[in-house]
Coordinates of C-alpha atoms in Angstrom, one line a residue:
M299 CA 140.3 21.2 74.1
T300 CA 137.8 18.4 73.7
S301 CA 135.9 18.4 70.7
P302 CA 132.0 19.1 71.0
S303 CA 131.3 16.0 68.8
E304 CA 132.5 13.8 71.7
P305 CA 129.9 12.8 74.3
P306 CA 129.6 15.4 77.0
K307 CA 131.5 14.9 80.2
P308 CA 130.2 15.7 83.6
R309 CA 131.2 18.9 85.4
E310 CA 134.8 18.5 86.8
S311 CA 135.8 20.2 90.2
A312 CA 138.6 22.6 90.1
E313 CA 141.1 20.1 91.4
A314 CA 140.1 17.4 89.2
Q315 CA 140.3 19.5 86.1
R316 CA 143.8 21.0 87.1
R317 CA 144.8 17.3 87.7
D318 CA 143.6 16.4 84.2
N319 CA 145.3 19.2 82.6
S320 CA 148.7 18.4 84.4
Q321 CA 148.4 14.8 83.1
S322 CA 147.4 15.9 79.5
L323 CA 150.4 17.9 79.4
G324 CA 152.7 15.4 80.6
G325 CA 155.6 15.9 78.2
A326 CA 155.1 19.6 77.9
H327 CA 157.8 20.4 80.5
D328 CA 160.6 18.7 78.7
A329 CA 159.5 20.4 75.5
T330 CA 159.8 23.9 77.1
E331 CA 163.2 23.3 78.8
V332 CA 165.0 26.7 79.3
V333 CA 167.8 27.1 76.8
Y334 CA 170.2 30.0 77.3
G335 CA 172.1 32.0 74.7
F336 CA 175.3 33.8 74.9
P337 CA 176.3 34.9 77.5
A338 CA 174.5 32.0 79.5
P339 CA 176.3 32.7 82.8
L340 CA 174.9 36.1 83.0
W341 CA 171.3 34.8 82.4
R342 CA 171.7 31.8 84.9
A343 CA 173.1 34.4 87.5
L344 CA 169.9 36.5 86.9
E345 CA 167.7 33.4 87.2
R346 CA 169.3 32.8 90.7
H347 CA 168.5 36.2 92.1
Q348 CA 164.7 36.4 91.4
P349 CA 163.1 39.5 92.8
P350 CA 160.3 39.5 95.3
G351 CA 156.7 39.4 93.9
M352 CA 157.4 37.0 91.0
G353 CA 155.0 34.5 92.6
L354 CA 152.1 36.9 91.3
L355 CA 152.5 34.8 88.1
Q356 CA 150.8 32.0 89.7
R357 CA 147.7 34.2 89.9
W358 CA 147.2 34.2 86.1
R359 CA 145.6 30.9 85.7
S360 CA 143.1 31.6 82.9
P361 CA 142.9 28.6 80.8
L362 CA 142.1 30.8 77.7
R363 CA 145.6 32.4 77.4
G364 CA 147.9 30.5 74.9
P365 CA 149.5 30.8 71.4
W366 CA 146.2 30.6 69.6
L367 CA 144.2 33.4 71.3
T368 CA 147.3 35.6 71.3
S369 CA 147.7 35.0 67.7
V370 CA 144.2 35.7 66.8
F371 CA 144.2 39.2 68.5
G372 CA 147.7 39.7 67.0
S373 CA 146.5 39.0 63.4
V374 CA 143.6 41.5 63.8
L375 CA 146.1 44.1 64.9
L376 CA 148.4 43.2 62.0
V377 CA 145.6 44.1 59.8
G378 CA 144.4 47.3 61.6
L379 CA 147.5 49.0 62.8
P380 CA 149.2 49.4 59.3
V381 CA 146.1 51.1 58.3
V382 CA 146.0 53.6 61.2
I383 CA 149.8 54.2 60.6
L384 CA 149.4 54.8 57.0
T385 CA 146.5 57.2 57.4
G386 CA 148.3 59.1 60.1
L387 CA 151.5 59.6 58.0
L388 CA 149.3 60.7 55.0
S389 CA 147.5 63.1 57.3
Y390 CA 151.0 64.8 58.2
I391 CA 151.7 65.1 54.4
A392 CA 148.3 66.5 53.8
Y393 CA 149.2 69.5 56.1
G394 CA 152.0 70.5 53.6
P395 CA 155.3 70.0 55.5
Q396 CA 157.0 71.2 52.3
F397 CA 155.4 74.6 53.1
G398 CA 156.5 74.6 56.7
Q399 CA 153.1 74.3 57.9
A400 CA 152.9 70.8 59.4
I401 CA 153.6 70.3 63.1
P402 CA 156.2 69.5 63.8
N403 CA 158.1 71.1 61.1
N404 CA 161.9 70.4 61.5
V405 CA 162.1 66.6 62.1
G406 CA 165.4 65.9 60.6
W407 CA 166.0 62.4 59.4
L408 CA 162.4 61.5 60.3
K409 CA 161.3 63.8 57.3
L410 CA 158.7 62.1 55.2
P411 CA 158.8 62.2 51.3
T412 CA 156.3 64.8 50.2
F413 CA 154.0 65.4 47.3
D414 CA 151.1 67.6 46.4
W415 CA 148.2 66.5 48.3
P416 CA 145.3 65.7 45.9
S417 CA 142.3 68.1 45.6
R418 CA 140.2 65.1 44.2
P419 CA 138.1 63.5 45.3
S420 CA 136.7 66.0 47.7
W421 CA 136.1 63.5 50.3
L422 CA 139.7 62.2 50.4
Y423 CA 140.8 63.7 53.7
R424 CA 137.4 62.9 55.4
L425 CA 138.1 59.2 54.4
N426 CA 141.7 59.4 55.5
Q427 CA 141.0 60.9 58.9
G428 CA 137.8 58.9 59.4
L429 CA 139.8 55.8 59.0
H430 CA 142.7 57.1 61.2
V431 CA 140.9 58.3 64.1
G432 CA 137.8 55.8 64.0
L433 CA 140.0 52.5 63.4
G434 CA 142.3 53.9 66.0
L435 CA 139.4 54.0 68.6
I436 CA 137.9 50.8 67.4
I437 CA 141.0 48.6 68.0
I438 CA 141.4 49.8 71.7
P439 CA 139.6 46.8 73.0
V440 CA 141.7 44.5 70.7
V441 CA 144.9 46.2 72.0
L442 CA 143.8 45.7 75.5
A443 CA 142.9 42.0 75.0
K444 CA 146.3 41.5 73.4
L445 CA 148.1 42.9 76.3
W446 CA 145.9 40.7 78.6
S447 CA 146.8 37.6 76.7
V448 CA 150.5 38.1 77.1
I449 CA 150.9 39.8 80.4
P450 CA 152.6 36.7 81.9
R451 CA 155.4 37.2 79.3
L452 CA 155.9 40.7 80.8
F453 CA 156.9 39.2 84.2
T454 CA 158.8 36.2 83.5
W455 CA 162.3 35.7 85.1
P456 CA 164.8 35.9 84.1
P457 CA 163.7 38.6 81.8
L458 CA 166.4 37.6 79.1
R459 CA 167.9 34.5 77.9
S460 CA 169.8 35.6 74.9
I461 CA 170.9 38.6 73.0
A462 CA 168.0 37.9 70.4
Q463 CA 165.6 38.0 73.3
L464 CA 167.0 41.5 74.2
V465 CA 166.1 42.8 70.9
E466 CA 162.7 41.2 71.3
R467 CA 162.2 42.8 74.6
L468 CA 163.3 46.3 73.4
S469 CA 161.0 46.1 70.6
L470 CA 158.2 45.0 73.0
L471 CA 159.0 48.0 75.1
M472 CA 158.8 50.4 72.0
L473 CA 155.7 48.6 70.7
V474 CA 153.7 48.6 74.0
G475 CA 154.7 51.9 75.2
G476 CA 154.4 53.6 71.9
I477 CA 150.8 52.4 71.2
L478 CA 149.5 53.1 74.8
F479 CA 150.9 56.7 74.5
E480 CA 149.6 57.3 70.8
L481 CA 146.2 55.8 72.0
A482 CA 146.0 57.9 75.2
T483 CA 147.2 61.3 73.8
G484 CA 145.0 60.6 70.7
V485 CA 142.0 60.2 72.8
L486 CA 142.7 63.2 74.9
N487 CA 143.1 65.4 71.8
I488 CA 139.9 64.2 70.5
Q489 CA 138.4 65.4 73.8
Y490 CA 140.1 68.7 73.5
D491 CA 141.7 67.8 76.8
Y492 CA 145.5 68.7 76.8
I493 CA 146.3 67.8 80.4
F494 CA 149.7 66.4 79.2
G495 CA 151.0 69.9 79.1
F496 CA 153.1 69.4 75.9
S497 CA 152.3 69.8 72.1
F498 CA 150.0 66.9 71.0
Y499 CA 151.2 67.2 67.4
T500 CA 154.9 67.1 68.1
A501 CA 154.6 64.3 70.8
H502 CA 152.3 62.3 68.6
Y503 CA 154.5 62.3 65.6
Y504 CA 157.6 61.3 67.4
G505 CA 155.7 58.8 69.5
A506 CA 154.4 57.2 66.2
W507 CA 157.9 56.5 64.9
V508 CA 158.9 54.8 68.1
F509 CA 155.9 52.7 67.8
I510 CA 156.4 51.9 64.2
A511 CA 159.9 50.9 64.8
G512 CA 158.8 48.6 67.6
F513 CA 155.8 47.3 65.5
V514 CA 158.0 46.3 62.5
I515 CA 160.7 44.7 64.6
H516 CA 158.2 42.8 66.6
V517 CA 156.2 41.6 63.4
L518 CA 159.6 40.4 61.9
I519 CA 160.3 38.3 65.1
K520 CA 156.9 37.1 65.9
L521 CA 155.1 36.4 62.5
P522 CA 156.3 32.7 62.2
K523 CA 155.0 32.2 65.8
M524 CA 151.7 33.8 65.0
V525 CA 151.2 31.7 61.9
T526 CA 151.9 28.5 64.1
G527 CA 149.7 29.7 66.8
L528 CA 146.7 30.1 64.4
R529 CA 147.2 26.7 63.1
S530 CA 147.4 25.1 66.6
L531 CA 143.5 25.2 67.1
S532 CA 140.7 25.2 64.4
F533 CA 138.6 28.5 64.4
R534 CA 135.5 26.7 63.5
M535 CA 136.0 24.2 66.4
V536 CA 136.7 27.0 68.9
L537 CA 133.4 28.6 67.9
R538 CA 131.5 25.4 68.6
T539 CA 133.2 24.7 71.8
S540 CA 131.3 25.6 75.1
R541 CA 132.8 26.9 78.3
A542 CA 132.4 23.4 79.9
D543 CA 134.4 21.9 77.2
T544 CA 137.1 24.7 77.0
R545 CA 140.5 23.3 77.9
P546 CA 144.1 24.9 78.2
E547 CA 146.3 24.7 75.2
L548 CA 149.5 22.7 75.4
R549 CA 152.4 24.3 77.4
D550 CA 154.3 26.6 75.0
V551 CA 157.9 27.8 75.1
D552 CA 157.0 31.3 75.7
G553 CA 155.0 30.7 78.8
L554 CA 151.7 32.0 77.9
V555 CA 149.8 28.9 79.0
A556 CA 149.2 28.9 82.7
A557 CA 151.3 26.1 84.7
D558 CA 148.3 25.5 87.0
P559 CA 145.3 26.7 85.0
A560 CA 142.0 27.2 86.6
P561 CA 138.5 26.1 85.4
A562 CA 137.4 28.2 82.5
T563 CA 134.7 30.9 83.5
V564 CA 134.2 31.8 79.8
S565 CA 134.9 30.0 76.6
R566 CA 137.3 31.1 73.8
R567 CA 134.4 32.1 71.7
G568 CA 132.9 34.1 74.6
A569 CA 136.2 36.0 75.0
L570 CA 136.3 36.8 71.2
A571 CA 132.6 37.8 71.4
L572 CA 133.5 40.3 74.3
V573 CA 136.3 41.7 72.5
G574 CA 134.5 42.0 69.2
G575 CA 131.4 43.4 70.9
G576 CA 133.6 46.1 72.7
A577 CA 135.2 47.1 69.3
L578 CA 131.6 47.2 67.7
F579 CA 130.2 49.3 70.5
V580 CA 133.1 51.8 70.2
A581 CA 132.5 52.0 66.5
V582 CA 128.9 52.9 67.1
L583 CA 130.0 55.8 69.5
T584 CA 132.5 57.3 67.0
A585 CA 131.6 56.5 63.3
G586 CA 128.8 59.0 63.2
Q587 CA 131.2 62.1 63.3
T588 CA 132.6 60.7 59.9
L589 CA 129.6 59.3 58.4
G590 CA 127.1 62.1 59.4
G591 CA 123.3 61.8 59.1
F592 CA 121.3 60.2 61.9
T593 CA 124.3 58.4 63.2
R594 CA 126.1 61.6 64.3
R595 CA 123.8 61.7 67.4
A596 CA 125.4 58.4 68.7
A597 CA 129.0 59.9 68.3
L598 CA 129.4 60.3 71.9
L599 CA 133.3 59.9 72.0
L600 CA 133.9 62.8 69.7
P601 CA 132.7 66.0 71.3
R602 CA 135.1 68.4 69.8
G603 CA 133.0 70.0 67.1
R604 CA 129.5 69.7 68.7
S605 CA 129.2 73.6 69.1
R606 CA 126.8 74.5 66.3
G607 CA 125.4 77.7 64.7
E608 CA 121.8 78.6 63.9
G609 CA 119.6 77.9 60.8
S610 CA 121.7 77.2 57.6
N611 CA 124.9 77.7 59.8
D612 CA 123.7 74.8 62.1
F613 CA 126.8 72.7 61.7
Q614 CA 130.1 71.8 63.7
V615 CA 132.2 74.9 64.6
N616 CA 135.8 73.9 65.7
R617 CA 136.9 77.3 66.7
T618 CA 134.5 80.3 67.5
A619 CA 134.9 83.9 66.6
A620 CA 135.1 84.7 70.3
A621 CA 137.9 82.1 70.7
A622 CA 139.8 83.5 67.8
A623 CA 139.2 87.2 69.2
I624 CA 137.4 88.3 66.0
K625 CA 135.5 91.5 67.0
P626 CA 132.5 92.7 65.1
A627 CA 134.5 95.8 64.0
D628 CA 137.0 93.7 62.2
T629 CA 134.4 92.2 59.9
G630 CA 132.2 95.0 59.6
A631 CA 131.7 97.6 56.6
N632 CA 135.3 98.5 56.7
W633 CA 136.6 95.0 56.0
R634 CA 138.6 94.6 52.7
L635 CA 140.3 91.4 51.0
A636 CA 143.8 92.2 50.1
V637 CA 144.6 90.2 46.9
R638 CA 148.4 90.3 46.2
S639 CA 150.5 89.0 43.5
P640 CA 154.0 90.1 42.2
S641 CA 152.0 92.8 39.9
G642 CA 150.5 94.6 42.7
Q643 CA 147.6 94.4 45.3
L644 CA 143.9 94.8 45.1
L645 CA 141.4 95.7 47.9
L646 CA 138.0 94.3 47.7
D647 CA 135.1 94.8 49.6
R648 CA 132.2 92.2 50.2
A649 CA 130.0 94.0 47.7
T650 CA 132.6 93.8 45.1
L651 CA 133.2 90.2 45.7
E652 CA 129.4 89.5 45.7
A653 CA 129.3 91.2 42.2
M654 CA 131.8 88.7 40.8
P655 CA 130.7 85.3 39.2
Q656 CA 129.5 83.1 41.9
H657 CA 130.2 79.2 42.0
T658 CA 128.4 76.8 44.3
A659 CA 129.7 73.5 45.4
E660 CA 128.8 70.8 47.8
L661 CA 132.0 70.1 49.9
P662 CA 133.0 68.4 53.2
I663 CA 135.2 70.0 55.9
A664 CA 137.2 67.2 57.7
C665 CA 139.1 67.9 61.1
V666 CA 142.1 65.9 62.0
E667 CA 140.2 64.7 65.2
G668 CA 137.9 62.8 62.8
W669 CA 134.7 64.5 62.7
S670 CA 133.4 66.0 59.3
T671 CA 130.4 67.6 57.8
T672 CA 129.3 68.3 54.2
Q673 CA 127.6 71.6 53.4
T674 CA 126.7 73.7 50.3
W675 CA 129.1 76.6 49.9
S676 CA 129.0 79.5 47.5
G677 CA 131.3 82.1 46.5
V678 CA 134.2 83.2 44.2
R679 CA 136.5 80.7 42.8
L680 CA 140.0 81.1 44.0
R681 CA 141.4 80.7 40.4
D682 CA 139.1 83.8 39.3
L683 CA 140.8 85.9 42.1
A684 CA 144.1 84.7 40.8
A685 CA 143.3 85.9 37.3
L686 CA 142.1 89.1 38.5
A687 CA 145.2 89.6 40.5
G688 CA 147.2 88.9 37.1
M689 CA 148.2 85.3 37.8
P690 CA 146.0 83.0 36.0
N691 CA 148.1 79.9 36.8
P692 CA 149.7 80.6 40.4
G693 CA 152.1 78.1 41.7
R694 CA 150.7 78.8 45.4
A695 CA 148.7 81.0 47.5
T696 CA 149.0 82.0 51.0
V697 CA 145.7 82.8 52.7
R698 CA 146.0 84.9 56.1
S699 CA 143.2 85.3 58.6
L700 CA 142.1 88.3 60.8
E701 CA 143.0 86.0 63.6
R702 CA 146.5 87.0 64.8
F703 CA 147.6 84.5 67.4
G704 CA 146.2 81.2 66.4
G705 CA 148.4 78.3 65.4
F706 CA 146.6 77.9 62.1
N707 CA 146.0 81.6 61.2
H708 CA 147.2 81.1 57.8
A709 CA 147.6 78.4 55.1
V710 CA 149.5 77.7 52.0
L711 CA 147.6 76.2 49.0
Q712 CA 149.2 74.2 46.3
A713 CA 148.7 75.0 42.7
N714 CA 146.4 72.1 42.1
Q715 CA 144.3 73.3 45.2
V716 CA 144.0 76.8 43.8
G717 CA 143.3 75.6 40.3
N718 CA 140.4 73.2 41.3
P719 CA 137.0 74.7 40.1
D720 CA 135.4 73.9 43.5
S721 CA 138.1 75.9 45.4
L722 CA 136.3 78.9 46.8
L723 CA 136.6 82.1 48.8
A724 CA 133.2 81.3 50.2
L725 CA 130.7 84.1 51.1
R726 CA 127.7 81.9 51.8
V727 CA 126.7 78.5 53.1
N728 CA 123.5 76.7 52.5
G729 CA 122.0 79.9 50.8
V730 CA 122.7 82.3 53.5
D731 CA 125.7 84.6 54.7
L732 CA 128.3 82.8 56.7
S733 CA 128.0 83.3 60.4
A734 CA 130.7 84.9 62.5
D735 CA 131.7 81.5 63.9
H736 CA 131.9 80.0 60.3
G737 CA 134.2 82.7 59.0
Y738 CA 132.1 85.9 58.0
P739 CA 132.8 87.8 55.9
A740 CA 134.7 85.3 53.8
R741 CA 136.6 82.0 54.3
V742 CA 138.2 79.5 52.2
I743 CA 136.9 76.1 51.3
V744 CA 139.0 73.8 49.3
P745 CA 138.2 70.0 48.4
A746 CA 140.1 67.4 50.4
L747 CA 142.0 70.1 52.5
P748 CA 142.5 69.5 56.4
G749 CA 139.7 71.5 58.0
V750 CA 142.1 74.0 59.8
H751 CA 143.6 75.1 56.4
N752 CA 140.2 76.1 55.2
T753 CA 140.9 79.4 56.7
K754 CA 138.2 81.6 58.2
W755 CA 137.8 85.4 58.5
V756 CA 140.3 85.8 55.5
R757 CA 142.0 89.2 55.3
S758 CA 144.4 88.5 52.5
I759 CA 145.4 86.1 49.6
E760 CA 148.8 86.3 48.2
F761 CA 149.5 84.4 44.8
G762 CA 152.9 83.6 43.8
Q763 CA 155.1 81.1 42.1
R764 CA 156.0 77.7 43.8

């Protein structure tokens, strides 16, 4: 790459520039001489039997490809992907796998260490899922750019030159296949479009572990090369270099640099701006579902939860009463809440619940798909119901819904969730009765709890020991 501080050169023809590149890389071929590991005869035999179509490599002639650009994209993913991984695993723990209510449940030796999910701060799950889903979408342009930068490596021949390279290739298969699978199924889940025909939760969990294993192995193998690649060019100089002055990097042992590079049609800073602009555009189209306010209208990539109620109930509905097969007769005058404990059972109608001390709290509901909303809820504290049932300090509470066949028609709450003073059996929202879609006659609302476990249309609460 020519420094912009040098006098500008006249525009070169394609042939002249390629000739100049070839001369400037004079000794590169010697530096990249192929070395075979054990068993060398096998790899050489593979080299002699090149399959048809390998000449397509000559079509990848972008002068931008090289260790530096690949390392820049890799460093961004090295920061972003661990956050996506960690928040995804924390989301699974938040569902309470110790109570058998996370999906998948029986995962064998892939079981995570569990702990009681905190109920403070109230926005904890909102932050966790906002980062997981939002950042997972934002890095998609970076992932695609990284794959573009290394695509010649996916078609090199022979594909293997040593046992170590075999391990690298396997990790690459797990990494690329895993991340593409996780992104594709994640985006479809956000769109509520289950065209793949299998359980999203189960496939996403196991797919995540395939990706994590590939990611860890790949980082261990490639981290030294990434550091070297980042040092090969000055980031400041790249940002100051125009398209006309953009030159290929020196030939590298991994074959990222084109053997016969074409003239640059965009500078490296232009490529970085394109990828960064794409990530920013995705952020604008997604962040509003977590941030709320006026930004929510721009959240076009998260349509799940766009169904809304009326008046004070005018906020996102994930599952309507009709979808849950809740009939007006189920929630009418004959509705009773069954409050159970080892000492017996109480049946409470809505008038009795309204006569009990009421508590009001402003709390968010956050969905696993990334959207969230904060509303003002009023109702009876769960710990007051526990005391009424004769268990002032329960170890757990099992909440069941009138919904009979939904995958989340019940939830088990931990002791700290039941005991939180803002954990409510909500009767009202924003000063009015809950609508049917928001859980009338009563629903649970617990700080920092995944949205689907804030059970709607509650028919019973059973308090017990852990």
